[in-house]
mmCIF file of C-alpha atoms in Angstrom:
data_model
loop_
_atom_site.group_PDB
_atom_site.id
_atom_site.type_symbol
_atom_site.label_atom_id
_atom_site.label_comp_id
_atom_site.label_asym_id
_atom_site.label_seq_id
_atom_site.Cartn_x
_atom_site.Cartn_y
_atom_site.Cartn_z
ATOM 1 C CA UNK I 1 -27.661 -15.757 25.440
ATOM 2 C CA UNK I 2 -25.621 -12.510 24.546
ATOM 3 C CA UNK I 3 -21.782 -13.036 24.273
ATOM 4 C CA UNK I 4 -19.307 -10.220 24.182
ATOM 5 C CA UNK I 5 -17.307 -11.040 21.156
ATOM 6 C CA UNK I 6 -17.984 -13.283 18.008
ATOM 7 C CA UNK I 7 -14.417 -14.763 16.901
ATOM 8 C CA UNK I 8 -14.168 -15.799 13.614
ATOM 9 C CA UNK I 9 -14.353 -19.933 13.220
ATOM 10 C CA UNK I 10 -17.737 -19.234 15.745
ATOM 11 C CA UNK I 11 -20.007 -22.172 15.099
ATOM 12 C CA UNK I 12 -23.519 -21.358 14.483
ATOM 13 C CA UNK I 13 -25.366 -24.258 16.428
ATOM 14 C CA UNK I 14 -28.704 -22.852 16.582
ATOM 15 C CA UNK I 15 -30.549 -21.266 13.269
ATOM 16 C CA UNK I 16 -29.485 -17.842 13.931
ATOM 17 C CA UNK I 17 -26.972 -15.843 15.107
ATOM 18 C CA UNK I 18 -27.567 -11.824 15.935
ATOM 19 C CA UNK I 19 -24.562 -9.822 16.075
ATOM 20 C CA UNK I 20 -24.699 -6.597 17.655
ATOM 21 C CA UNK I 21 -21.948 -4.113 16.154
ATOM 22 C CA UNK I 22 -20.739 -1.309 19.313
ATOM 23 C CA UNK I 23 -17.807 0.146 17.508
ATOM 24 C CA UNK I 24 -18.515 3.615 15.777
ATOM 25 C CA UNK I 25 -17.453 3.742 11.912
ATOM 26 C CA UNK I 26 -13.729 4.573 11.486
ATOM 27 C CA UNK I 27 -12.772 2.732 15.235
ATOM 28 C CA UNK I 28 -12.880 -0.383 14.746
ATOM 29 C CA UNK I 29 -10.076 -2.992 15.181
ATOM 30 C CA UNK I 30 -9.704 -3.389 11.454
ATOM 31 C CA UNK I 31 -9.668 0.594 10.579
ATOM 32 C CA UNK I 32 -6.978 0.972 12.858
ATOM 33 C CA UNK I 33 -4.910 -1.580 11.465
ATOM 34 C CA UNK I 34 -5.728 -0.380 7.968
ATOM 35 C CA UNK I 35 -3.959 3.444 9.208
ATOM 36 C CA UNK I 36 -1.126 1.947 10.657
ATOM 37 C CA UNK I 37 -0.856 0.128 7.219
ATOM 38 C CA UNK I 38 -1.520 3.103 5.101
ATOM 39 C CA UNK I 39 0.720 5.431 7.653
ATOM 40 C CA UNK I 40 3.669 3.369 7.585
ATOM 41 C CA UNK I 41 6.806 5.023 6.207
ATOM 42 C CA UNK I 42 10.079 2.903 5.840
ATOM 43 C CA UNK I 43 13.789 3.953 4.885
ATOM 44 C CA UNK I 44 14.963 3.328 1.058
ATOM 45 C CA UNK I 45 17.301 0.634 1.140
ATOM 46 C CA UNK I 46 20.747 1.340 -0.202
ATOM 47 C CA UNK I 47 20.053 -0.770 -3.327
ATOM 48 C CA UNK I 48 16.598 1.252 -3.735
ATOM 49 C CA UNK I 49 18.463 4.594 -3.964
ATOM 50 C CA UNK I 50 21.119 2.995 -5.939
ATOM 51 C CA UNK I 51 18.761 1.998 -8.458
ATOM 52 C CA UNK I 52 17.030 5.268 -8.906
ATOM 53 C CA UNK I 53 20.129 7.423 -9.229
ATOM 54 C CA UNK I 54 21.138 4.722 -11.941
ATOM 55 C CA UNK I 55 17.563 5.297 -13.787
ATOM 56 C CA UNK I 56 17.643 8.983 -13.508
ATOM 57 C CA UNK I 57 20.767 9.035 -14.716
ATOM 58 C CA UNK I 58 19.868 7.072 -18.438
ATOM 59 C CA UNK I 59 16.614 8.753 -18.448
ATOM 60 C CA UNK I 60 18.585 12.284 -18.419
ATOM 61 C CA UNK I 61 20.921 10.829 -20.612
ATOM 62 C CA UNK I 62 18.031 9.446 -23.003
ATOM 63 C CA UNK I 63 16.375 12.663 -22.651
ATOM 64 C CA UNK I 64 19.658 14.770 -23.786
ATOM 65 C CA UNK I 65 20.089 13.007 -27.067
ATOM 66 C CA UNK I 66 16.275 13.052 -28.389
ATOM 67 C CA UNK I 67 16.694 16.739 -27.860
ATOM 68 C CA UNK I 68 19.896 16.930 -29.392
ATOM 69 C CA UNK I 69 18.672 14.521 -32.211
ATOM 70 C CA UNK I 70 15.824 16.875 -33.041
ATOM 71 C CA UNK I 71 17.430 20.205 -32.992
ATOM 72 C CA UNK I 72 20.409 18.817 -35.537
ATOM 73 C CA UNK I 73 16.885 18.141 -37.782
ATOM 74 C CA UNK I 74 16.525 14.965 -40.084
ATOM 75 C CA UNK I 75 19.246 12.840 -41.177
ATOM 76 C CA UNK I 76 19.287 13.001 -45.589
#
């Protein structure tokens, strides 16, 4: 008997099962979900962009004072 899918859950009620693959490498059902996963581009929420002027902002700020802090040299 040849069937023209095996579903996962199949039941295996002989002692073998032979599975004959037909879809060429990289076309499969699963590859294409896997680029639509890996291709999928989304808008920043508001609270995302908030967030990373607020962190660019203290790590410019951070940034400003080590440099300052090691021009002015060592505190005696």
């Amino acid at each position: 008997m040849i069937a023209q899918v095996v579903t996962g859950g199949t039941r295996v009620l002989s002692d073998r099962i032979v599975v004959r693959i037909t879809a060429a490498s990289g076309e499969s059902f699963l590859d294409r979900m896997i680029a639509l996963v890996e291709g999928a581009v989304r808008q920043r929420t508001p609270n995302e962009i908030a967030l990373t002027l607020v962190l660019s902002a203290f790590t410019l700020n951070l940034s400003d004072r080590s440099v300052s802090a090691i021009a002015d040299g060592p505190e005696c």
